[in-house]
PDB file of C-alpha atoms and ligand atoms in Angstrom:
ATOM      1  CA  MET Y 248       0.309   3.569 -14.828  1.00  0.00           C
ATOM      2  CA  PHE Y 249       2.601   6.503 -13.973  1.00  0.00           C
ATOM      3  CA  GLU Y 250       2.999   7.881 -17.540  1.00  0.00           C
ATOM      4  CA  GLY Y 251       4.102  11.293 -16.228  1.00  0.00           C
ATOM      5  CA  ILE Y 252       7.044  10.185 -14.137  1.00  0.00           C
ATOM      6  CA  THR Y 253       8.108   7.555 -16.663  1.00  0.00           C
ATOM      7  CA  LYS Y 254       8.304  10.216 -19.359  1.00  0.00           C
ATOM      8  CA  SER Y 255      10.218  12.711 -17.193  1.00  0.00           C
ATOM      9  CA  LEU Y 256      12.667  10.033 -16.041  1.00  0.00           C
ATOM     10  CA  THR Y 257      13.337   8.916 -19.618  1.00  0.00           C
ATOM     11  CA  GLU Y 258      14.157  12.540 -20.477  1.00  0.00           C
ATOM     12  CA  ALA Y 259      16.330  12.916 -17.379  1.00  0.00           C
ATOM     13  CA  PHE Y 260      18.359   9.804 -18.159  1.00  0.00           C
ATOM     14  CA  LYS Y 261      19.240  11.240 -21.580  1.00  0.00           C
ATOM     15  CA  LYS Y 262      21.444  13.748 -19.719  1.00  0.00           C
ATOM     16  CA  PHE Y 263      23.819  10.932 -18.870  1.00  0.00           C
ATOM     17  CA  ARG Y 264      24.429   9.915 -22.472  1.00  0.00           C
ATOM     18  CA  GLY Y 265      28.029   9.809 -23.672  1.00  0.00           C
ATOM     19  CA  GLY Y 266      31.167  10.528 -21.681  1.00  0.00           C
ATOM     20  CA  LYS Y 267      31.467   8.964 -18.274  1.00  0.00           C
ATOM     21  CA  LEU Y 268      30.052   9.503 -14.838  1.00  0.00           C
ATOM     22  CA  THR Y 269      31.777  12.332 -12.996  1.00  0.00           C
ATOM     23  CA  ALA Y 270      30.734  14.034  -9.777  1.00  0.00           C
ATOM     24  CA  GLU Y 271      29.660  17.040 -11.820  1.00  0.00           C
ATOM     25  CA  ASN Y 272      27.560  15.404 -14.517  1.00  0.00           C
ATOM     26  CA  VAL Y 273      25.994  13.059 -11.972  1.00  0.00           C
ATOM     27  CA  ARG Y 274      24.853  16.045  -9.922  1.00  0.00           C
ATOM     28  CA  ASP Y 275      23.539  17.841 -13.009  1.00  0.00           C
ATOM     29  CA  GLY Y 276      21.670  14.833 -14.316  1.00  0.00           C
ATOM     30  CA  LEU Y 277      20.225  13.936 -10.944  1.00  0.00           C
ATOM     31  CA  ARG Y 278      18.691  17.396 -10.661  1.00  0.00           C
ATOM     32  CA  GLU Y 279      16.296  16.327 -13.434  1.00  0.00           C
ATOM     33  CA  VAL Y 280      15.656  12.969 -11.815  1.00  0.00           C
ATOM     34  CA  ARG Y 281      14.859  14.760  -8.570  1.00  0.00           C
ATOM     35  CA  ARG Y 282      12.422  17.066 -10.347  1.00  0.00           C
ATOM     36  CA  ALA Y 283      10.681  14.070 -11.910  1.00  0.00           C
ATOM     37  CA  PHE Y 284      10.025  12.555  -8.481  1.00  0.00           C
ATOM     38  CA  ILE Y 285       8.891  15.839  -6.935  1.00  0.00           C
ATOM     39  CA  GLU Y 286       6.474  16.334  -9.849  1.00  0.00           C
ATOM     40  CA  ALA Y 287       5.169  12.814  -9.242  1.00  0.00           C
ATOM     41  CA  ASP Y 288       4.233  14.048  -5.741  1.00  0.00           C
ATOM     42  CA  VAL Y 289       6.786  12.026  -3.808  1.00  0.00           C
ATOM     43  CA  ASN Y 290       7.481  13.306  -0.287  1.00  0.00           C
ATOM     44  CA  TYR Y 291      10.325  15.869  -0.282  1.00  0.00           C
ATOM     45  CA  ASP Y 292      12.442  14.145   2.384  1.00  0.00           C
ATOM     46  CA  VAL Y 293      12.028  10.777   0.718  1.00  0.00           C
ATOM     47  CA  VAL Y 294      13.237  12.239  -2.594  1.00  0.00           C
ATOM     48  CA  THR Y 295      16.196  13.982  -0.938  1.00  0.00           C
ATOM     49  CA  ASP Y 296      17.263  10.778   0.781  1.00  0.00           C
ATOM     50  CA  PHE Y 297      16.780   8.775  -2.377  1.00  0.00           C
ATOM     51  CA  ILE Y 298      18.769  11.154  -4.604  1.00  0.00           C
ATOM     52  CA  GLY Y 299      21.542  11.267  -1.989  1.00  0.00           C
ATOM     53  CA  ARG Y 300      21.880   7.495  -2.088  1.00  0.00           C
ATOM     54  CA  VAL Y 301      21.825   7.372  -5.892  1.00  0.00           C
ATOM     55  CA  GLU Y 302      24.467  10.086  -6.081  1.00  0.00           C
ATOM     56  CA  ALA Y 303      26.762   8.378  -3.571  1.00  0.00           C
ATOM     57  CA  LYS Y 304      26.529   5.124  -5.502  1.00  0.00           C
ATOM     58  CA  ALA Y 305      26.935   6.698  -8.940  1.00  0.00           C
ATOM     59  CA  VAL Y 306      29.950   8.811  -8.056  1.00  0.00           C
ATOM     60  CA  GLY Y 307      31.668   5.959  -6.285  1.00  0.00           C
ATOM     61  CA  GLN Y 308      31.025   3.510  -9.068  1.00  0.00           C
ATOM     62  CA  GLU Y 309      33.757   2.440 -11.449  1.00  0.00           C
ATOM     63  CA  VAL Y 310      32.975   3.272 -15.024  1.00  0.00           C
ATOM     64  CA  LEU Y 311      32.453  -0.025 -16.701  1.00  0.00           C
ATOM     65  CA  ALA Y 312      33.827  -0.096 -20.195  1.00  0.00           C
ATOM     66  CA  ARG Y 313      30.925  -2.087 -21.622  1.00  0.00           C
ATOM     67  CA  VAL Y 314      28.110  -0.140 -19.989  1.00  0.00           C
ATOM     68  CA  ASN Y 315      27.151   3.392 -20.966  1.00  0.00           C
ATOM     69  CA  PRO Y 316      26.603   5.956 -18.193  1.00  0.00           C
ATOM     70  CA  SER Y 317      22.857   6.303 -18.673  1.00  0.00           C
ATOM     71  CA  ASP Y 318      22.390   2.527 -18.303  1.00  0.00           C
ATOM     72  CA  GLN Y 319      24.517   2.644 -15.177  1.00  0.00           C
ATOM     73  CA  ILE Y 320      22.366   5.410 -13.671  1.00  0.00           C
ATOM     74  CA  ILE Y 321      19.159   3.658 -14.684  1.00  0.00           C
ATOM     75  CA  LYS Y 322      20.284   0.535 -12.846  1.00  0.00           C
ATOM     76  CA  ILE Y 323      21.239   2.467  -9.713  1.00  0.00           C
ATOM     77  CA  VAL Y 324      17.921   4.387  -9.694  1.00  0.00           C
ATOM     78  CA  HIS Y 325      16.019   1.134 -10.207  1.00  0.00           C
ATOM     79  CA  ASP Y 326      17.840  -0.634  -7.370  1.00  0.00           C
ATOM     80  CA  GLU Y 327      17.362   2.300  -4.992  1.00  0.00           C
ATOM     81  CA  LEU Y 328      13.663   2.487  -5.879  1.00  0.00           C
ATOM     82  CA  VAL Y 329      13.336  -1.176  -4.964  1.00  0.00           C
ATOM     83  CA  ALA Y 330      15.193  -0.531  -1.698  1.00  0.00           C
ATOM     84  CA  THR Y 331      12.975   2.488  -0.909  1.00  0.00           C
ATOM     85  CA  MET Y 332       9.703   0.599  -1.421  1.00  0.00           C
ATOM     86  CA  GLY Y 333      10.713  -2.798   0.007  1.00  0.00           C
ATOM     87  CA  PRO Y 334      11.184  -5.296   1.415  1.00  0.00           C
ATOM     88  CA  VAL Y 335       7.681  -6.743   1.573  1.00  0.00           C
ATOM     89  CA  ASP Y 336       6.562 -10.021   3.074  1.00  0.00           C
ATOM     90  CA  PRO Y 337       3.844 -11.253   0.695  1.00  0.00           C
ATOM     91  CA  LYS Y 338       2.495 -13.872   3.112  1.00  0.00           C
ATOM     92  CA  ILE Y 339      -0.847 -13.566   4.881  1.00  0.00           C
ATOM     93  CA  PRO Y 340      -0.350 -15.158   8.311  1.00  0.00           C
ATOM     94  CA  GLN Y 341      -2.079 -18.300   9.418  1.00  0.00           C
ATOM     95  CA  ARG Y 342      -2.635 -19.754  12.899  1.00  0.00           C
ATOM     96  CA  ALA Y 343      -3.191 -23.309  14.050  1.00  0.00           C
ATOM     97  CA  ASP Y 344      -5.148 -22.461  17.218  1.00  0.00           C
ATOM     98  CA  ARG Y 345      -7.794 -20.109  15.825  1.00  0.00           C
ATOM     99  CA  PRO Y 346      -8.705 -18.062  12.746  1.00  0.00           C
ATOM    100  CA  VAL Y 347      -6.243 -15.323  11.931  1.00  0.00           C
ATOM    101  CA  VAL Y 348      -7.832 -11.870  12.315  1.00  0.00           C
ATOM    102  CA  LEU Y 349      -6.999  -9.194   9.749  1.00  0.00           C
ATOM    103  CA  MET Y 350      -8.248  -5.696  10.465  1.00  0.00           C
ATOM    104  CA  LEU Y 351      -8.721  -3.218   7.640  1.00  0.00           C
ATOM    105  CA  CYS Y 352      -8.832   0.463   8.479  1.00  0.00           C
ATOM    106  CA  GLY Y 353      -8.739   3.697   6.514  1.00  0.00           C
ATOM    107  CA  LEU Y 354     -10.603   6.828   5.538  1.00  0.00           C
ATOM    108  CA  GLN Y 355     -14.071   6.664   4.002  1.00  0.00           C
ATOM    109  CA  GLY Y 356     -13.951   6.150   0.256  1.00  0.00           C
ATOM    110  CA  ALA Y 357     -10.407   4.741   0.288  1.00  0.00           C
ATOM    111  CA  GLY Y 358     -11.789   1.416  -0.893  1.00  0.00           C
ATOM    112  CA  LYS Y 359     -11.937  -0.565   2.374  1.00  0.00           C
ATOM    113  CA  THR Y 360     -15.111  -2.525   1.713  1.00  0.00           C
ATOM    114  CA  THR Y 361     -14.091  -3.356  -1.844  1.00  0.00           C
ATOM    115  CA  THR Y 362     -10.613  -4.337  -0.635  1.00  0.00           C
ATOM    116  CA  ALA Y 363     -12.055  -6.547   2.133  1.00  0.00           C
ATOM    117  CA  ALA Y 364     -13.791  -8.589  -0.569  1.00  0.00           C
ATOM    118  CA  LYS Y 365     -10.686  -8.570  -2.776  1.00  0.00           C
ATOM    119  CA  LEU Y 366      -8.585  -9.839   0.120  1.00  0.00           C
ATOM    120  CA  ALA Y 367     -11.143 -12.555   0.868  1.00  0.00           C
ATOM    121  CA  LEU Y 368     -11.008 -13.680  -2.751  1.00  0.00           C
ATOM    122  CA  THR Y 369      -7.197 -13.702  -2.636  1.00  0.00           C
ATOM    123  CA  LEU Y 370      -7.268 -15.854   0.515  1.00  0.00           C
ATOM    124  CA  GLN Y 371      -9.800 -18.163  -1.070  1.00  0.00           C
ATOM    125  CA  SER Y 372      -7.623 -18.560  -4.169  1.00  0.00           C
ATOM    126  CA  ARG Y 373      -4.774 -19.564  -1.836  1.00  0.00           C
ATOM    127  CA  GLY Y 374      -6.880 -22.374  -0.408  1.00  0.00           C
ATOM    128  CA  ARG Y 375      -7.975 -20.525   2.723  1.00  0.00           C
ATOM    129  CA  LYS Y 376     -11.470 -20.186   4.169  1.00  0.00           C
ATOM    130  CA  PRO Y 377     -12.170 -16.537   5.027  1.00  0.00           C
ATOM    131  CA  LEU Y 378     -15.112 -14.836   6.695  1.00  0.00           C
ATOM    132  CA  LEU Y 379     -15.920 -11.145   6.271  1.00  0.00           C
ATOM    133  CA  ALA Y 380     -17.045  -9.056   9.244  1.00  0.00           C
ATOM    134  CA  ALA Y 381     -19.233  -6.034   8.457  1.00  0.00           C
ATOM    135  CA  ALA Y 382     -17.996  -3.696  11.202  1.00  0.00           C
ATOM    136  CA  ASP Y 383     -18.493  -0.453   9.278  1.00  0.00           C
ATOM    137  CA  LEU Y 384     -21.674   0.740  10.961  1.00  0.00           C
ATOM    138  CA  GLN Y 385     -21.048   4.371   9.974  1.00  0.00           C
ATOM    139  CA  ARG Y 386     -21.275   4.554   6.212  1.00  0.00           C
ATOM    140  CA  PRO Y 387     -24.855   3.943   5.059  1.00  0.00           C
ATOM    141  CA  GLY Y 388     -24.906   0.970   2.736  1.00  0.00           C
ATOM    142  CA  ALA Y 389     -21.505  -0.439   3.765  1.00  0.00           C
ATOM    143  CA  VAL Y 390     -22.969  -3.596   5.347  1.00  0.00           C
ATOM    144  CA  GLU Y 391     -25.201  -4.245   2.342  1.00  0.00           C
ATOM    145  CA  GLN Y 392     -22.285  -3.606  -0.037  1.00  0.00           C
ATOM    146  CA  LEU Y 393     -20.158  -6.179   1.792  1.00  0.00           C
ATOM    147  CA  ARG Y 394     -23.031  -8.690   1.751  1.00  0.00           C
ATOM    148  CA  THR Y 395     -23.412  -8.307  -2.007  1.00  0.00           C
ATOM    149  CA  LEU Y 396     -19.661  -8.685  -2.571  1.00  0.00           C
ATOM    150  CA  GLY Y 397     -19.546 -11.708  -0.249  1.00  0.00           C
ATOM    151  CA  GLU Y 398     -22.332 -13.387  -2.201  1.00  0.00           C
ATOM    152  CA  GLN Y 399     -20.543 -12.632  -5.446  1.00  0.00           C
ATOM    153  CA  ILE Y 400     -17.366 -14.431  -4.327  1.00  0.00           C
ATOM    154  CA  GLY Y 401     -19.009 -17.078  -2.152  1.00  0.00           C
ATOM    155  CA  VAL Y 402     -17.588 -15.867   1.157  1.00  0.00           C
ATOM    156  CA  PRO Y 403     -19.778 -15.660   4.297  1.00  0.00           C
ATOM    157  CA  VAL Y 404     -20.400 -12.201   5.753  1.00  0.00           C
ATOM    158  CA  TYR Y 405     -21.080 -11.734   9.458  1.00  0.00           C
ATOM    159  CA  SER Y 406     -23.165  -8.742  10.497  1.00  0.00           C
ATOM    160  CA  GLU Y 407     -25.313  -7.587  13.388  1.00  0.00           C
ATOM    161  CA  ALA Y 408     -26.801  -4.194  14.156  1.00  0.00           C
ATOM    162  CA  THR Y 409     -25.061  -3.662  17.488  1.00  0.00           C
ATOM    163  CA  ASN Y 410     -21.654  -2.041  17.737  1.00  0.00           C
ATOM    164  CA  PRO Y 411     -18.335  -2.558  15.925  1.00  0.00           C
ATOM    165  CA  VAL Y 412     -16.576  -4.373  18.794  1.00  0.00           C
ATOM    166  CA  ASP Y 413     -19.377  -6.921  19.165  1.00  0.00           C
ATOM    167  CA  VAL Y 414     -19.560  -7.412  15.396  1.00  0.00           C
ATOM    168  CA  CYS Y 415     -15.831  -8.206  15.316  1.00  0.00           C
ATOM    169  CA  ARG Y 416     -15.853 -10.437  18.406  1.00  0.00           C
ATOM    170  CA  ASN Y 417     -18.903 -12.391  17.315  1.00  0.00           C
ATOM    171  CA  ALA Y 418     -17.522 -12.680  13.785  1.00  0.00           C
ATOM    172  CA  VAL Y 419     -14.420 -14.375  15.198  1.00  0.00           C
ATOM    173  CA  ALA Y 420     -16.623 -16.745  17.237  1.00  0.00           C
ATOM    174  CA  GLU Y 421     -18.687 -17.479  14.113  1.00  0.00           C
ATOM    175  CA  ALA Y 422     -15.495 -18.161  12.138  1.00  0.00           C
ATOM    176  CA  LYS Y 423     -14.334 -20.646  14.792  1.00  0.00           C
ATOM    177  CA  ARG Y 424     -17.713 -22.365  14.794  1.00  0.00           C
ATOM    178  CA  THR Y 425     -17.823 -22.670  11.004  1.00  0.00           C
ATOM    179  CA  LEU Y 426     -14.130 -23.638  10.718  1.00  0.00           C
ATOM    180  CA  CYS Y 427     -13.065 -20.566   8.802  1.00  0.00           C
ATOM    181  CA  ASP Y 428      -9.340 -19.835   9.088  1.00  0.00           C
ATOM    182  CA  ALA Y 429      -9.336 -16.056   8.549  1.00  0.00           C
ATOM    183  CA  VAL Y 430     -11.564 -13.147   9.538  1.00  0.00           C
ATOM    184  CA  ILE Y 431     -11.369  -9.848   7.683  1.00  0.00           C
ATOM    185  CA  LEU Y 432     -12.721  -6.894   9.657  1.00  0.00           C
ATOM    186  CA  ASP Y 433     -14.177  -4.121   7.498  1.00  0.00           C
ATOM    187  CA  THR Y 434     -14.118  -1.219   9.965  1.00  0.00           C
ATOM    188  CA  ALA Y 435     -15.636   2.238   9.629  1.00  0.00           C
ATOM    189  CA  GLY Y 436     -13.830   5.212   8.141  1.00  0.00           C
ATOM    190  CA  ARG Y 437     -14.465   8.961   8.327  1.00  0.00           C
ATOM    191  CA  LEU Y 438     -13.925  11.661   5.748  1.00  0.00           C
ATOM    192  CA  GLN Y 439     -10.853  12.698   7.678  1.00  0.00           C
ATOM    193  CA  ILE Y 440      -8.790  11.490  10.591  1.00  0.00           C
ATOM    194  CA  ASP Y 441     -10.507  12.365  13.853  1.00  0.00           C
ATOM    195  CA  ASP Y 442     -10.406  11.298  17.485  1.00  0.00           C
ATOM    196  CA  ASP Y 443     -13.689   9.366  17.306  1.00  0.00           C
ATOM    197  CA  LEU Y 444     -12.453   7.269  14.404  1.00  0.00           C
ATOM    198  CA  MET Y 445      -9.156   6.462  16.092  1.00  0.00           C
ATOM    199  CA  ALA Y 446     -10.830   5.729  19.433  1.00  0.00           C
ATOM    200  CA  GLU Y 447     -13.206   3.255  17.791  1.00  0.00           C
ATOM    201  CA  LEU Y 448     -10.359   1.508  15.974  1.00  0.00           C
ATOM    202  CA  GLN Y 449      -8.225   1.399  19.110  1.00  0.00           C
ATOM    203  CA  ARG Y 450     -11.139  -0.157  20.982  1.00  0.00           C
ATOM    204  CA  ILE Y 451     -11.431  -2.919  18.376  1.00  0.00           C
ATOM    205  CA  ASP Y 452      -7.653  -3.345  18.411  1.00  0.00           C
ATOM    206  CA  LYS Y 453      -7.563  -3.706  22.197  1.00  0.00           C
ATOM    207  CA  LEU Y 454     -10.591  -5.944  22.633  1.00  0.00           C
ATOM    208  CA  VAL Y 455     -10.436  -8.123  19.509  1.00  0.00           C
ATOM    209  CA  LYS Y 456      -6.620  -8.205  19.166  1.00  0.00           C
ATOM    210  CA  PRO Y 457      -6.292  -8.607  15.396  1.00  0.00           C
ATOM    211  CA  ASP Y 458      -3.159 -10.442  14.250  1.00  0.00           C
ATOM    212  CA  GLU Y 459      -2.484  -7.907  11.523  1.00  0.00           C
ATOM    213  CA  CYS Y 460      -3.750  -4.425  10.795  1.00  0.00           C
ATOM    214  CA  TYR Y 461      -3.708  -3.101   7.236  1.00  0.00           C
ATOM    215  CA  LEU Y 462      -4.387   0.492   6.224  1.00  0.00           C
ATOM    216  CA  VAL Y 463      -6.350   0.858   2.992  1.00  0.00           C
ATOM    217  CA  VAL Y 464      -5.297   4.101   1.366  1.00  0.00           C
ATOM    218  CA  ASP Y 465      -6.152   5.794  -1.920  1.00  0.00           C
ATOM    219  CA  ALA Y 466      -3.149   6.281  -4.247  1.00  0.00           C
ATOM    220  CA  MET Y 467      -4.873   9.239  -5.906  1.00  0.00           C
ATOM    221  CA  ILE Y 468      -4.105  11.443  -2.887  1.00  0.00           C
ATOM    222  CA  GLY Y 469      -0.364  11.180  -3.648  1.00  0.00           C
ATOM    223  CA  GLN Y 470       2.089  11.861  -0.836  1.00  0.00           C
ATOM    224  CA  GLU Y 471      -0.803  12.758   1.490  1.00  0.00           C
ATOM    225  CA  ALA Y 472      -1.179   8.962   1.684  1.00  0.00           C
ATOM    226  CA  ALA Y 473       2.039   8.906   3.711  1.00  0.00           C
ATOM    227  CA  ASN Y 474       0.611  11.422   6.220  1.00  0.00           C
ATOM    228  CA  VAL Y 475      -2.562   9.367   6.549  1.00  0.00           C
ATOM    229  CA  ALA Y 476      -0.426   6.239   7.060  1.00  0.00           C
ATOM    230  CA  LYS Y 477       1.619   8.016   9.718  1.00  0.00           C
ATOM    231  CA  ALA Y 478      -1.482   9.044  11.684  1.00  0.00           C
ATOM    232  CA  PHE Y 479      -2.948   5.531  11.594  1.00  0.00           C
ATOM    233  CA  ASN Y 480       0.414   3.956  12.402  1.00  0.00           C
ATOM    234  CA  ASP Y 481       0.828   6.186  15.441  1.00  0.00           C
ATOM    235  CA  ALA Y 482      -2.553   5.056  16.744  1.00  0.00           C
ATOM    236  CA  LEU Y 483      -2.589   1.400  15.700  1.00  0.00           C
ATOM    237  CA  GLU Y 484       0.830   0.055  14.693  1.00  0.00           C
ATOM    238  CA  LEU Y 485       0.083  -0.955  11.149  1.00  0.00           C
ATOM    239  CA  ASN Y 486       1.576  -4.111   9.668  1.00  0.00           C
ATOM    240  CA  ALA Y 487       1.149  -2.955   6.082  1.00  0.00           C
ATOM    241  CA  CYS Y 488      -0.733  -0.696   3.697  1.00  0.00           C
ATOM    242  CA  ILE Y 489      -2.954  -1.598   0.785  1.00  0.00           C
ATOM    243  CA  LEU Y 490      -2.768   1.050  -1.912  1.00  0.00           C
ATOM    244  CA  THR Y 491      -5.951   1.357  -3.982  1.00  0.00           C
ATOM    245  CA  LYS Y 492      -6.897   2.970  -7.303  1.00  0.00           C
ATOM    246  CA  LEU Y 493      -3.486   2.585  -8.885  1.00  0.00           C
ATOM    247  CA  ASP Y 494      -5.368   2.017 -12.131  1.00  0.00           C
ATOM    248  CA  GLY Y 495      -6.448   5.683 -12.010  1.00  0.00           C
ATOM    249  CA  ASP Y 496      -4.160   8.605 -12.781  1.00  0.00           C
ATOM    250  CA  ALA Y 497      -2.083   8.262  -9.611  1.00  0.00           C
ATOM    251  CA  ARG Y 498       1.340   9.794 -10.142  1.00  0.00           C
ATOM    252  CA  GLY Y 499       3.422   7.417  -8.051  1.00  0.00           C
ATOM    253  CA  GLY Y 500       3.898   9.660  -5.023  1.00  0.00           C
ATOM    254  CA  ALA Y 501       1.963   7.431  -2.633  1.00  0.00           C
ATOM    255  CA  ALA Y 502       3.721   4.211  -3.602  1.00  0.00           C
ATOM    256  CA  MET Y 503       7.137   5.751  -3.037  1.00  0.00           C
ATOM    257  CA  SER Y 504       6.399   7.927  -0.005  1.00  0.00           C
ATOM    258  CA  ILE Y 505       4.573   5.581   2.376  1.00  0.00           C
ATOM    259  CA  LYS Y 506       7.463   3.274   3.253  1.00  0.00           C
ATOM    260  CA  GLY Y 507       9.976   6.128   3.329  1.00  0.00           C
ATOM    261  CA  VAL Y 508       7.896   8.262   5.695  1.00  0.00           C
ATOM    262  CA  THR Y 509       6.436   5.591   7.984  1.00  0.00           C
ATOM    263  CA  GLY Y 510       8.563   2.462   7.583  1.00  0.00           C
ATOM    264  CA  VAL Y 511       5.310   0.576   6.905  1.00  0.00           C
ATOM    265  CA  PRO Y 512       5.463  -1.456   3.684  1.00  0.00           C
ATOM    266  CA  VAL Y 513       2.786  -1.568   1.004  1.00  0.00           C
ATOM    267  CA  LYS Y 514       1.665  -5.194   0.762  1.00  0.00           C
ATOM    268  CA  PHE Y 515      -1.083  -5.167  -1.877  1.00  0.00           C
ATOM    269  CA  ILE Y 516      -2.292  -2.817  -4.584  1.00  0.00           C
ATOM    270  CA  GLY Y 517      -5.799  -2.314  -5.959  1.00  0.00           C
ATOM    271  CA  VAL Y 518      -5.821  -1.926  -9.717  1.00  0.00           C
ATOM    272  CA  GLY Y 519      -9.527  -1.791 -10.525  1.00  0.00           C
ATOM    273  CA  GLU Y 520     -13.020  -1.797  -9.055  1.00  0.00           C
ATOM    274  CA  LYS Y 521     -13.682  -5.504  -9.641  1.00  0.00           C
ATOM    275  CA  VAL Y 522     -13.069  -8.042  -6.873  1.00  0.00           C
ATOM    276  CA  ASP Y 523     -10.242  -9.780  -8.729  1.00  0.00           C
ATOM    277  CA  LYS Y 524      -8.245  -6.557  -9.098  1.00  0.00           C
ATOM    278  CA  LEU Y 525      -5.864  -6.956  -6.171  1.00  0.00           C
ATOM    279  CA  GLU Y 526      -2.176  -7.661  -6.758  1.00  0.00           C
ATOM    280  CA  ASP Y 527       0.748  -8.390  -4.463  1.00  0.00           C
ATOM    281  CA  PHE Y 528       2.927  -5.311  -4.170  1.00  0.00           C
ATOM    282  CA  VAL Y 529       6.266  -6.342  -5.639  1.00  0.00           C
ATOM    283  CA  PRO Y 530       8.846  -3.517  -5.316  1.00  0.00           C
ATOM    284  CA  GLU Y 531      10.792  -4.750  -8.368  1.00  0.00           C
ATOM    285  CA  ARG Y 532       7.637  -4.735 -10.487  1.00  0.00           C
ATOM    286  CA  MET Y 533       6.604  -1.300  -9.191  1.00  0.00           C
ATOM    287  CA  ALA Y 534      10.081   0.105  -9.908  1.00  0.00           C
ATOM    288  CA  GLY Y 535       9.741  -1.283 -13.434  1.00  0.00           C
ATOM    289  CA  ARG Y 536       6.350   0.405 -13.829  1.00  0.00           C
ATOM    290  CA  ILE Y 537       7.697   3.738 -12.594  1.00  0.00           C
ATOM    291  CA  MET Y 538      10.710   3.626 -14.886  1.00  0.00           C
ATOM    292  CA  GLY Y 539       8.798   2.258 -17.886  1.00  0.00           C
TER     293      GLY Y 539
HETATM  294  P1  GDP E 618     -14.804   2.518   1.671  1.00  0.00           P
HETATM  295  O1  GDP E 618     -15.632   3.708   2.048  1.00  0.00           O
HETATM  296  O2  GDP E 618     -13.373   2.712   2.091  1.00  0.00           O
HETATM  297  O3  GDP E 618     -15.352   1.222   2.154  1.00  0.00           O
HETATM  298  O4  GDP E 618     -14.729   2.497   0.073  1.00  0.00           O
HETATM  299  P2  GDP E 618     -15.405   1.549  -1.031  1.00  0.00           P
HETATM  300  O5  GDP E 618     -14.892   0.147  -0.924  1.00  0.00           O
HETATM  301  O6  GDP E 618     -16.881   1.730  -1.027  1.00  0.00           O
HETATM  302  O7  GDP E 618     -14.769   2.181  -2.345  1.00  0.00           O
HETATM  303  C1  GDP E 618     -15.004   3.515  -2.746  1.00  0.00           C
HETATM  304  C2  GDP E 618     -14.978   3.583  -4.272  1.00  0.00           C
HETATM  305  O8  GDP E 618     -13.673   3.282  -4.744  1.00  0.00           O
HETATM  306  C3  GDP E 618     -15.905   2.566  -4.908  1.00  0.00           C
HETATM  307  O9  GDP E 618     -16.529   3.172  -6.025  1.00  0.00           O
HETATM  308  C4  GDP E 618     -14.954   1.455  -5.377  1.00  0.00           C
HETATM  309  O10 GDP E 618     -15.446   0.754  -6.503  1.00  0.00           O
HETATM  310  C5  GDP E 618     -13.730   2.260  -5.713  1.00  0.00           C
HETATM  311  N1  GDP E 618     -12.469   1.479  -5.660  1.00  0.00           N
HETATM  312  C6  GDP E 618     -11.974   0.746  -4.640  1.00  0.00           C
HETATM  313  N2  GDP E 618     -10.776   0.205  -4.958  1.00  0.00           N
HETATM  314  C7  GDP E 618     -10.509   0.594  -6.226  1.00  0.00           C
HETATM  315  C8  GDP E 618      -9.416   0.368  -7.140  1.00  0.00           C
HETATM  316  O11 GDP E 618      -8.409  -0.296  -6.847  1.00  0.00           O
HETATM  317  N3  GDP E 618      -9.515   0.967  -8.361  1.00  0.00           N
HETATM  318  C9  GDP E 618     -10.587   1.730  -8.718  1.00  0.00           C
HETATM  319  N4  GDP E 618     -10.592   2.286  -9.946  1.00  0.00           N
HETATM  320  N5  GDP E 618     -11.620   1.965  -7.898  1.00  0.00           N
HETATM  321  C10 GDP E 618     -11.584   1.409  -6.673  1.00  0.00           C
END
């Protein structure tokens, strides 16, 4: 994961070897660090903010006799990366009065249907009893795909050939009847953000009132993921993002940009096509992966 940025950062940190941290050598060295993040497709403003904070900390920091300057910078960069990407609440909410409703939204191909099944499996492994709602009536094959995944993990899938709002509403009723404690709504996507897509999602949001709304977004699109997240957040008030395909050759830009641009945290990451390839997003672990 993230070989490119890890390599460029390792090179950049070499600039801080020897001597001590001064305003001048910090600025020089951080130019390389900045370039590494820009090359990794991190949003420009996020990088500028980030470098500013690292610089302020590094220049103000006492030079510790035992610690060499590059280790000092590495620690500051690491801590600021964690601060940029976090904090994240790893919990999936639960309710005593009725099943909790989790709505997944996103563009077509982002990995929504796959992630719905992954999330159901995660809930199941935490002792919960989820139900999947096949509310993507746009993409041919989406309902069948969810059915197959549901069978594979032993999670019931609710579907009906009506309209997305009724699918979601009736799925919640079915979950109550069968004593499920969570409903995951797999909604439709489009190839790009458009008014029809947002209107449909807003209708579900208004009439079904999900407890949480998660955007599923493809990490391969880099910092564009932050723009997608912003558009969805403006329309729906997202609780979190789920970043998929981090096992591919994503450069890190999405992971770092989303929170900085939108304030919405990444909660889970997809690291493979299989249903068990969903991980909690842990900013410390992600910072470690970026820095190598
Ligand atoms: P949807 O249109 O958003 O419902 O997208 P799908 O769930 O059908 O996923 C689109 C493609 O992305 C499928 O081929 C999935 O197997 C693949 N995919 C989803 N998540 C991941 C992931 O985390 N890693 C990889 N490598 N592929 C993924």
